[in-house]
Coordinates of C-alpha atoms in Angstrom, one line a residue:
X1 CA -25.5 16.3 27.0
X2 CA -25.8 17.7 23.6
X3 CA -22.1 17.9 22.7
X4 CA -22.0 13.9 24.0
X5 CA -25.2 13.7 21.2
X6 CA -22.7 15.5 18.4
X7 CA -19.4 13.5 19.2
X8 CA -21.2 10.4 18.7
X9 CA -22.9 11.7 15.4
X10 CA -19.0 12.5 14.3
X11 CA -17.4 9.3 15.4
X12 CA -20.4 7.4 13.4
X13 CA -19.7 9.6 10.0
X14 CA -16.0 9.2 10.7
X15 CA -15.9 5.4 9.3
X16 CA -17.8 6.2 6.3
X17 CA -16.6 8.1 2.7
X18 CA -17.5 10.5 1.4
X19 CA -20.1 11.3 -0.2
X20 CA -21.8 9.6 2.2
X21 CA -25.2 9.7 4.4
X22 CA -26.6 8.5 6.7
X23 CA -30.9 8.1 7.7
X24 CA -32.2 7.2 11.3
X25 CA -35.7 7.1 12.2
X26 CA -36.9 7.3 15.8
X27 CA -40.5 5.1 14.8
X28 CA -43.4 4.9 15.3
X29 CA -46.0 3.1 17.5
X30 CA -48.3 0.8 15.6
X31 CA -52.1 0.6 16.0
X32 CA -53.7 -1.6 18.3
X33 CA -57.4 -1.9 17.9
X34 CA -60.0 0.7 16.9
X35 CA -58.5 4.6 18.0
X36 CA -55.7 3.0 20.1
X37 CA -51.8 2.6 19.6
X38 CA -49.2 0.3 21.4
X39 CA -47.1 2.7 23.3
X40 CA -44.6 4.1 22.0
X41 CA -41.0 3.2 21.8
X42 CA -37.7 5.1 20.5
X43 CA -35.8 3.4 18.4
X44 CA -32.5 3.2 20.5
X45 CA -29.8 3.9 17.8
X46 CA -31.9 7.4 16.9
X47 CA -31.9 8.4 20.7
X48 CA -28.1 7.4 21.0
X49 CA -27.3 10.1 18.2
X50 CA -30.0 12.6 19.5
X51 CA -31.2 12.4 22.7
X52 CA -34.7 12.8 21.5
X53 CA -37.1 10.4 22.8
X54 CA -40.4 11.4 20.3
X55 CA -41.7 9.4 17.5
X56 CA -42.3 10.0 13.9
X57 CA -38.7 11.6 13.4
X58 CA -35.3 11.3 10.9
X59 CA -32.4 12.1 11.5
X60 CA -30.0 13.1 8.1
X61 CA -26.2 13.4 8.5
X62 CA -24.2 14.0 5.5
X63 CA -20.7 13.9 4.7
X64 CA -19.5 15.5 1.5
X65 CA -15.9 15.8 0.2
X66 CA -13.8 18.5 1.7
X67 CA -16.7 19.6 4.0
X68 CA -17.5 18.9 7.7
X69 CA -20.6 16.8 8.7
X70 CA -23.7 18.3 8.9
X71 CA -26.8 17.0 10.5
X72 CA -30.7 17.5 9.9
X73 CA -33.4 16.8 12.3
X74 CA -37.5 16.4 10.0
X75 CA -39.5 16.7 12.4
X76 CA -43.5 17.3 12.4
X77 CA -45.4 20.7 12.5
X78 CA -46.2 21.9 16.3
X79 CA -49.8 21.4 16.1
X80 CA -52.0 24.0 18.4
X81 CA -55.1 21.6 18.2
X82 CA -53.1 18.2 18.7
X83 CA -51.9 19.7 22.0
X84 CA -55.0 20.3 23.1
X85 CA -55.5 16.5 23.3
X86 CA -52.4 14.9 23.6
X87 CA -49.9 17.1 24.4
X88 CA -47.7 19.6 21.8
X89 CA -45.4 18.2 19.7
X90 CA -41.3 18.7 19.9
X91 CA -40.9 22.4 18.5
X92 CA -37.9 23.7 16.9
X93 CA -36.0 25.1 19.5
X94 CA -36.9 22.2 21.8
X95 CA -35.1 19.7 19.6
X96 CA -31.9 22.0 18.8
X97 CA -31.8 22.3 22.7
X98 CA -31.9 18.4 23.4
X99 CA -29.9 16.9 20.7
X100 CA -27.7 20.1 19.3
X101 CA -28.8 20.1 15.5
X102 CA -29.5 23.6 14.3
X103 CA -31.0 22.5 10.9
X104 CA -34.5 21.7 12.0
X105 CA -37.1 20.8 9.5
X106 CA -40.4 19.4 8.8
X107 CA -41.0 16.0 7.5
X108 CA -42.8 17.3 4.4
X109 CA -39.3 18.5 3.3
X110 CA -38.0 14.9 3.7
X111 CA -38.0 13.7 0.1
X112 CA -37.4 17.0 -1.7
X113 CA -34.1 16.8 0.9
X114 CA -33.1 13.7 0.0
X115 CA -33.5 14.4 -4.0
X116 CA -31.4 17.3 -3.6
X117 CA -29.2 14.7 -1.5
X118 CA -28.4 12.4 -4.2
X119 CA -28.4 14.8 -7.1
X120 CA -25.7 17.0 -5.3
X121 CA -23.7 14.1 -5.4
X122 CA -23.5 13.4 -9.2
X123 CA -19.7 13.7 -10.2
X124 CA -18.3 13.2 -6.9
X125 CA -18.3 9.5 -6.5
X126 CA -20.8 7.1 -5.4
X127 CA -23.1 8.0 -2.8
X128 CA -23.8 5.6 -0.1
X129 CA -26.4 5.7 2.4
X130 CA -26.8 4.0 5.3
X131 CA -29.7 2.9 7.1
X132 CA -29.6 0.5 10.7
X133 CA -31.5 -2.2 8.7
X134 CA -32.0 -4.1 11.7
X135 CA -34.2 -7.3 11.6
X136 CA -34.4 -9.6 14.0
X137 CA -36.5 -12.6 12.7
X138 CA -37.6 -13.4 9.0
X139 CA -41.2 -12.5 9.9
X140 CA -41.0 -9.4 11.9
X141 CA -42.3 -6.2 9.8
X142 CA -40.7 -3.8 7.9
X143 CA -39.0 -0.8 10.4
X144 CA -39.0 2.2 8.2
X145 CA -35.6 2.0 7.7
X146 CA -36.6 -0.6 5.5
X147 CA -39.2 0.6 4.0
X148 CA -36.8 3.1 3.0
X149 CA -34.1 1.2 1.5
X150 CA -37.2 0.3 -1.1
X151 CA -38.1 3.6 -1.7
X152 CA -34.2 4.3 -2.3
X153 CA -33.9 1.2 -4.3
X154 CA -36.5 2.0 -6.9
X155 CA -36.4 5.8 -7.4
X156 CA -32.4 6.4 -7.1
X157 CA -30.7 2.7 -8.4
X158 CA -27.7 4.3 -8.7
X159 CA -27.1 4.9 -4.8
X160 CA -25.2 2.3 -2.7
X161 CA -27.1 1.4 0.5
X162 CA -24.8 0.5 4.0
X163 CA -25.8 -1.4 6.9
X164 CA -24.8 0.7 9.8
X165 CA -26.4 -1.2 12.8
X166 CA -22.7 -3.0 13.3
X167 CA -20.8 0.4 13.8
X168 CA -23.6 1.8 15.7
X169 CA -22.8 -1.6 18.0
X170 CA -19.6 -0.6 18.4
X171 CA -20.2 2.5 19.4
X172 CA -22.7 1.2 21.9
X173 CA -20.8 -1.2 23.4
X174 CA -18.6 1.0 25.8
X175 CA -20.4 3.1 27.9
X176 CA -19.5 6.6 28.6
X177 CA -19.4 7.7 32.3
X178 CA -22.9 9.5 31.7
X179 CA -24.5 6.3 31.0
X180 CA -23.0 5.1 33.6
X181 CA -24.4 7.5 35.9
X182 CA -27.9 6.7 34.2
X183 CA -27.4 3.0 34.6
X184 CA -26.4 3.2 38.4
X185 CA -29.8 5.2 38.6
X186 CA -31.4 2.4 37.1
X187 CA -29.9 0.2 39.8
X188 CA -30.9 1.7 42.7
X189 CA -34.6 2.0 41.2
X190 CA -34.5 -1.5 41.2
X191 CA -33.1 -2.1 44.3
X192 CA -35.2 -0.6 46.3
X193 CA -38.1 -1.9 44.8
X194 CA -36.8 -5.6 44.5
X195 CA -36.6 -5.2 49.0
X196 CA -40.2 -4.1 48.3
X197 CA -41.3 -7.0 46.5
X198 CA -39.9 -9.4 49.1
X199 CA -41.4 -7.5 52.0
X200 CA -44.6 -7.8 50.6
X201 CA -43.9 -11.7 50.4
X202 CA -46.5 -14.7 52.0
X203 CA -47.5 -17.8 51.2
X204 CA -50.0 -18.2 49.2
X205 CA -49.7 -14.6 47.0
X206 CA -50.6 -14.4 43.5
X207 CA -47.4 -13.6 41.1
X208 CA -49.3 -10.6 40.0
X209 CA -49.7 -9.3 43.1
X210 CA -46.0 -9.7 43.6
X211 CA -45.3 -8.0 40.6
X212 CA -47.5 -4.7 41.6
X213 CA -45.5 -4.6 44.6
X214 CA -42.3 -4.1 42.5
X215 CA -44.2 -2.0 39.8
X216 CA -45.1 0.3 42.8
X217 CA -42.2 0.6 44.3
X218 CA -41.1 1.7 41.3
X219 CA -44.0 4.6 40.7
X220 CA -43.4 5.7 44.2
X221 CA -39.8 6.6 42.8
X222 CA -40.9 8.4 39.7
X223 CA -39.9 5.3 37.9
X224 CA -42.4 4.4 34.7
X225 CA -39.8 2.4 32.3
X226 CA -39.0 -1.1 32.8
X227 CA -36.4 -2.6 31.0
X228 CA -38.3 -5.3 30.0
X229 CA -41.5 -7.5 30.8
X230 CA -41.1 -9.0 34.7
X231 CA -41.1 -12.3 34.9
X232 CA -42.0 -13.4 38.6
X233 CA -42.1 -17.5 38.8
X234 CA -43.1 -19.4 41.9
X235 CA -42.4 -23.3 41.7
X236 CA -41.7 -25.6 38.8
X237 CA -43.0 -22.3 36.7
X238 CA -39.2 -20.9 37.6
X239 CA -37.7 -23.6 35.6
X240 CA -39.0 -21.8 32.3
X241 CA -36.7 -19.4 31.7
X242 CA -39.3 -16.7 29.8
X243 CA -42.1 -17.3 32.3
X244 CA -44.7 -14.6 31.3
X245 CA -47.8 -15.4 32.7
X246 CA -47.5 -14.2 36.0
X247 CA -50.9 -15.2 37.2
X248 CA -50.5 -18.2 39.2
X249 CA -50.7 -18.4 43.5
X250 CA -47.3 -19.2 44.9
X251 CA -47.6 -22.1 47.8
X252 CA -45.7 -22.0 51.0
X253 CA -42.6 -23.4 50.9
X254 CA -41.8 -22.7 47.0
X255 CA -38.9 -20.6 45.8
X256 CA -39.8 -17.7 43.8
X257 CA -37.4 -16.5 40.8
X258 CA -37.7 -13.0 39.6
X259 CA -36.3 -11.3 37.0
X260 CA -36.9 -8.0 36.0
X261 CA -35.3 -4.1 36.1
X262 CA -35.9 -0.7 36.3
X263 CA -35.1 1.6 33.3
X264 CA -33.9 5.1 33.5
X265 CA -33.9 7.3 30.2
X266 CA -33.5 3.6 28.3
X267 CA -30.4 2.6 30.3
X268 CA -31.6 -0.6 31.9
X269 CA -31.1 -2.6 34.8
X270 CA -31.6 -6.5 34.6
X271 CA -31.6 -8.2 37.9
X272 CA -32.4 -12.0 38.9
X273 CA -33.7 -12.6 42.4
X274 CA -34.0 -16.0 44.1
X275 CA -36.2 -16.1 47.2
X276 CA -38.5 -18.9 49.4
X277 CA -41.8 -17.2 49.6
X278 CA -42.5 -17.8 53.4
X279 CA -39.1 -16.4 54.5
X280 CA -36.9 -19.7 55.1
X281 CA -34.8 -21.5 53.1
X282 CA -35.0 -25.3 53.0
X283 CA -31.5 -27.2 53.7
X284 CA -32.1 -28.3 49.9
X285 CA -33.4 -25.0 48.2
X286 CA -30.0 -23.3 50.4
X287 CA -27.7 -25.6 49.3
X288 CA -28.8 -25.8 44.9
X289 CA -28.8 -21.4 45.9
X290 CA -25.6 -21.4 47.1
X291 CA -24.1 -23.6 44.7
X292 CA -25.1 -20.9 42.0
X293 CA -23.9 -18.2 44.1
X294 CA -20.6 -19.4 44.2
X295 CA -20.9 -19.5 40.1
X296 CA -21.8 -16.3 40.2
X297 CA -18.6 -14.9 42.4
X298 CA -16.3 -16.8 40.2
X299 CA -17.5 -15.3 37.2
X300 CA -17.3 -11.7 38.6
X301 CA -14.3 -11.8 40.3
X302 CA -13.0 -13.4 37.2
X303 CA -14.4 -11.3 34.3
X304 CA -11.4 -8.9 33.1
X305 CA -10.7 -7.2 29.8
X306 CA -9.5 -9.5 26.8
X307 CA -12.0 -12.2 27.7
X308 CA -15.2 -13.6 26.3
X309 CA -18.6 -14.2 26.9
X310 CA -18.1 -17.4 26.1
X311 CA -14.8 -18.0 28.2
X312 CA -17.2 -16.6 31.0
X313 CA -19.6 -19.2 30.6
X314 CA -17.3 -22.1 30.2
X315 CA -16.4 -21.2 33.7
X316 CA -19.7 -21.8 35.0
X317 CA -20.1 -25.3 32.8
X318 CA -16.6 -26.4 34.4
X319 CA -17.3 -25.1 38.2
X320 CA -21.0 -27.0 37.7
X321 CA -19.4 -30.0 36.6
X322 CA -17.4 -30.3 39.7
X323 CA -20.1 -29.3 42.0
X324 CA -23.7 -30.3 41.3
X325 CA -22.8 -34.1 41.8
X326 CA -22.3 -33.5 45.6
X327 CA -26.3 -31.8 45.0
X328 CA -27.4 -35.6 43.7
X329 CA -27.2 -34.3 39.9
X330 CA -25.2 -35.4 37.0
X331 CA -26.3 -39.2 37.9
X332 CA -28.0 -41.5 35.1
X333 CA -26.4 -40.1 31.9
X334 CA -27.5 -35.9 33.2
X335 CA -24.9 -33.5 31.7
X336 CA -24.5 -30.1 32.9
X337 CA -27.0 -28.5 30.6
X338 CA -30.3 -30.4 31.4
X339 CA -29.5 -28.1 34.8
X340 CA -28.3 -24.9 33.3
X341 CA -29.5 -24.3 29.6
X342 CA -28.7 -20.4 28.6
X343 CA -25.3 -18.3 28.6
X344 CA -24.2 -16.8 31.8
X345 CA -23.9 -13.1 30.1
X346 CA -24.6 -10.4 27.4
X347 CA -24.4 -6.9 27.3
X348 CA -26.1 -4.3 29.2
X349 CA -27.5 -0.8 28.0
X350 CA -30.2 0.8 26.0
X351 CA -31.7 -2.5 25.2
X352 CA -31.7 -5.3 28.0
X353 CA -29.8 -7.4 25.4
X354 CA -27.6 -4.7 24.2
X355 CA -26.4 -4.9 20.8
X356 CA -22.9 -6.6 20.0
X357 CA -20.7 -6.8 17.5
X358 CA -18.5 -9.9 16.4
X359 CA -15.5 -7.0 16.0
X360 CA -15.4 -6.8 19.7
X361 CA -16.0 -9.9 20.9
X362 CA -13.8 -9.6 24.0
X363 CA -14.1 -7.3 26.6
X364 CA -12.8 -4.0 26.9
X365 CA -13.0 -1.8 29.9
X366 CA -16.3 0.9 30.0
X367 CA -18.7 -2.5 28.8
X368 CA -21.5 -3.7 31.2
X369 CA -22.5 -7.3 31.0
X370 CA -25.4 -9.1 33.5
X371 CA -23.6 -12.4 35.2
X372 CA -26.8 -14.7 35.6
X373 CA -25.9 -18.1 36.3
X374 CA -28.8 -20.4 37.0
X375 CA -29.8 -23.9 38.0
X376 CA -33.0 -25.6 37.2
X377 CA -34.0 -28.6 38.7
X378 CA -38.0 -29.5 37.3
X379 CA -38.6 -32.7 39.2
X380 CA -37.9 -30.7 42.1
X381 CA -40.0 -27.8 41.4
X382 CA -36.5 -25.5 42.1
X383 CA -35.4 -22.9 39.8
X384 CA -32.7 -20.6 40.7
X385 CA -31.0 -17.9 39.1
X386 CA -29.0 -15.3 40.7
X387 CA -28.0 -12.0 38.1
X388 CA -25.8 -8.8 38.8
X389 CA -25.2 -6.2 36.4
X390 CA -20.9 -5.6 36.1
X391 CA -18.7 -3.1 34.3
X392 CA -15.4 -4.4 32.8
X393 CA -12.7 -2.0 34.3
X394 CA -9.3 -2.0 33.8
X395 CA -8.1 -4.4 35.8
X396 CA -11.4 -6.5 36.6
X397 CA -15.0 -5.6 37.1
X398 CA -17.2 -3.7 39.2
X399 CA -20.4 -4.8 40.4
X400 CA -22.9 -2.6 40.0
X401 CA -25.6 -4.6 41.9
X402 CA -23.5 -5.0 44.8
X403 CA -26.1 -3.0 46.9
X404 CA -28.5 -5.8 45.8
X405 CA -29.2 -8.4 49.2
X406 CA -27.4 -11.6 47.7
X407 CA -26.7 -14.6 50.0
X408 CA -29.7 -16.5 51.8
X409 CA -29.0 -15.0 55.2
X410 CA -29.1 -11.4 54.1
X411 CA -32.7 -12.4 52.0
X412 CA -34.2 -14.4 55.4
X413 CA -33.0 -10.9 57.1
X414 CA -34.8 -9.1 55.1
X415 CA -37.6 -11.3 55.2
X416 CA -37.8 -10.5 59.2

C-alpha cells in the first residue's frame, strides 16, 4: 500500500511550482471534561497521503527546482512511560513501513525545518505553501492548518500560502480499486448487521435498542468504525431527516427509517433502510415504499459518466411529479418538495459526504455516489427513504448495495 501512499503524494506535488510545499496535519482530539479527550479522529486528507491513522502528526513535502519531491513525516518521541498507560507511540520504522517516507522526525524539529524551508528558497522564486485550510462553518475552530497559516503569516510575510483542499478533492474523488476493495468491505459489514437489526425487530422496541442490535452486529464482525452517527426513526420522527435522538419506543404498526453504515479503514458505507416494525407492510406504507423504490431504480440504472448530481436528482423531482398524485399527494397547492426535500446523491468515501470539487462536476468512471431518494409524508407519520451506494463505471453504474434486501417482500421475508 505504501507505493499507492507515494503516487498520490507525487500526483499532489505535480500541480504545484516550484519552490513549492506543502503541510498536512493528521490532528488532534480535543478535551472533553477534566482528564478526558473526544476520540480521536484522522484528518482524512493526511491519511490519503500516508496511511497513518495517529494523531499529533505533519506531514512536509517539498518541491524544489530541478529536484524530485521529497517527503518528511514529525512525528512524536516513542515514549517508554506513555506506553505503559496508553499504548506506545508510532516509532520510526513503524511509520516508514505504513506510509513509505524514509525521512522520519520529531516534531521538536518542525519549526527549525520549516525555517530552513523558507530560507533555502531565497533566490529561487516565491515559495508557496500549501495547507488544506478547510472550514466548514464561520464558527467552527481553528484546525491547525490554520493555526498555521498565522504562524506563517506573521513570522515569514514573504511566503505565498495555497489552498490545497480542492486538488486534494480531485484526487479523492475517483477511487482506486484498493478503496474499492475497502469500501465493498464496508458493505458487507453493514449488511449483515442491517439483517440483524431487523431480526431483532417488535413492536413496541426502543430505537436504542434497535440501534445496539446493529452496533453489535457490527462488534461481532471486528467492526468498531461507523461512518457516521445512526439515525434509527420510528413514526413521524422519520420525517426529520437528521433524527439523532434515538430514544423513543416504536409502536406496532409504524415504519421505521434507518440510516447508518459501517466503516472500514475510513472508507464508509451509507445505507437507508425502510422497514414496518411488526413485520407487514400496510397497503398504504407498500405503496408510498414502492413508489420510492422505483425512484431509486431509475436513478441507478440511469446514472452513467458525463452526468450530474443534479441531472440525477431532477430525475427523481420529474418521476415524483408524475407519480405521487396517484398516492393522494400534490393536491391543494403541495409541490414535490413538501414530500422530498434533500438531493438524491453525493459522493461516497473517506468522509460519508466525500469531498467534491466544482472541476469535476460530472461523473467520471471509478466515483461512488449513495442514490437516496425519499418520501416524507408527516400527517401520516410515514417517512421513507431507500439508499444504495453505486460506482460510476464505464458504461453505467454498479451497485454496490445490491446484496442489501430491497423490495417489501424480500424485507417481510426476512422478517419471518
Amino acid at each position: 500500500m505504501k507505493e499507492f501512499y507515494k503516487s498520490r503524494r507525487l500526483a499532489l506535488m505535480e500541480g504545484l511550482a516550484a519552490p513549492a510545499a506543502v503541510l498536512i496535519f493528521s490532528g488532534k482530539a480535543p478535551m472533553r471534561s477534566a482528564d478526558e479527550s473526544y476520540g480521536f479522529s484522522v484528518d482524512r486528507n493526511f491519511y490519503y497521503l500516508t496511511g497513518i491513522d495517529r494523531e499529533n502528526m505533519i506531514l512536509m513535502l517539498k518541491k524544489m527546482p530541478g529536484k524530485e519531491v521529497t517527503a518528511t513525516l514529525f512525528i512524536e518521541p516513542y515514549s517508554e512511560e506513555l506506553a505503559k498507560w496508553v499504548g506506545g507511540r508510532m516509532k520510526r520504522d513503524e511509520a516508514t513501513a505504513v506510509s513509505g517516507i524514509d525521512d522520519i522526525r520529531y516534531l521538536e524539529d518542525f519549526p527549525a525545518n520549516l525555517n530552513r524551508l523558507v530560507s533555502g528558497t531565497q533566490g529561487l522564486g516565491k515559495l508557496q505553501i500549501g495547507l488544506d485550510l478547510w472550514r466548514y462553518t464561520a464558527s467552527q475552530a481553528d484546525t491547525p492548518a490554520h493555526e498555521q497559516a498565522k504562524v506563517i503569516r506573521e513570522r515569514y510575510p514573504a511566503v505565498e500560502i495555497t489552498d490545497v483542499r480542492g486538488e486534494l478533492a480531485a484526487m479523492r474523488m475517483v477511487k482506486s480499486d484498493a478503496e474499492l476493495a475497502e469500501m465493498r468491505k464496508a458493505q458487507a459489514a453493514t449488511d449483515t448487521a442491517v439483517r440483524a437489526m431487523i431480526r431483532h425487530a417488535r413492536p413496541g422496541i426502543n430505537e436504542a435498542e434497535l440501534e445496539g442490535a446493529f452496533d453489535f452486529s457490527l462488534a461481532c464482525q471486528n467492526e468498531r468504525e461507523h461512518a457516521f452517527p445512526s439515525i434509527v426513526a420510528g413514526g413521524r420522527r422519520a420525517t426529520t431527516l437528521h433524527y439523532a435522538e434515538n430514544n423513543q419506543v416504536v409502536e406496532d404498526g409504524q415504519l421505521v427509517l434507518i440510516d447508518l453504515g459501517s466503516a472500514h479503514n475510513h472508507y464508509c458505507a451509507d445505507i437507508s433502510r425502510t422497514f414496518p416494525i411488526n413485520g407487514h407492510f400496510t397497503a398504504r406504507q407498500k405503496a408510498v415504499y414502492n413508489t420510492v423504490l422505483a425512484a431509486q431504480k431509475l436513478v441507478i440504472e440511469t446514472a452513467k459518466p458525463g452526468m450530474t448530481l443534479g441531472e440525477l436528482n431532477q430525475l427523481v423531482i420529474d418521476f415524483y411529479e408524475k407519480e405521487l398524485p396517484k398516492l393522494g399527494l400534490l393536491a391543494d397547492g403541495k409541490k414535490v418538495g413538501d414530500y422530498y426535500y434533500h438531493g438524491v446523491s453525493h459522493h461516497l468515501g473517506l468522509d460519508t459526504h466525500d469531498v467534491s470539487s466544482p472541476t469535476l462536476e460530472k461523473l467520471a468512471p471509478g466515483m461512488v455516489i449513495t442514490v437516496e431518494p425519499g418520501l416524507y409524508i408527516e400527517e401520516e407519520e410515514i417517512g421513507v427513504r431507500i439508499e444504495d451506494d453505486i460506482l460510476i463505471t464505464e458504461t453505467g453504474a454498479e451497485n454496490l448495495s445490491a446484496g442489501f434486501v430491497h423490495t417489501t417482500e424480500e424485507i417481510e421475508a426476512l422478517f419471518a
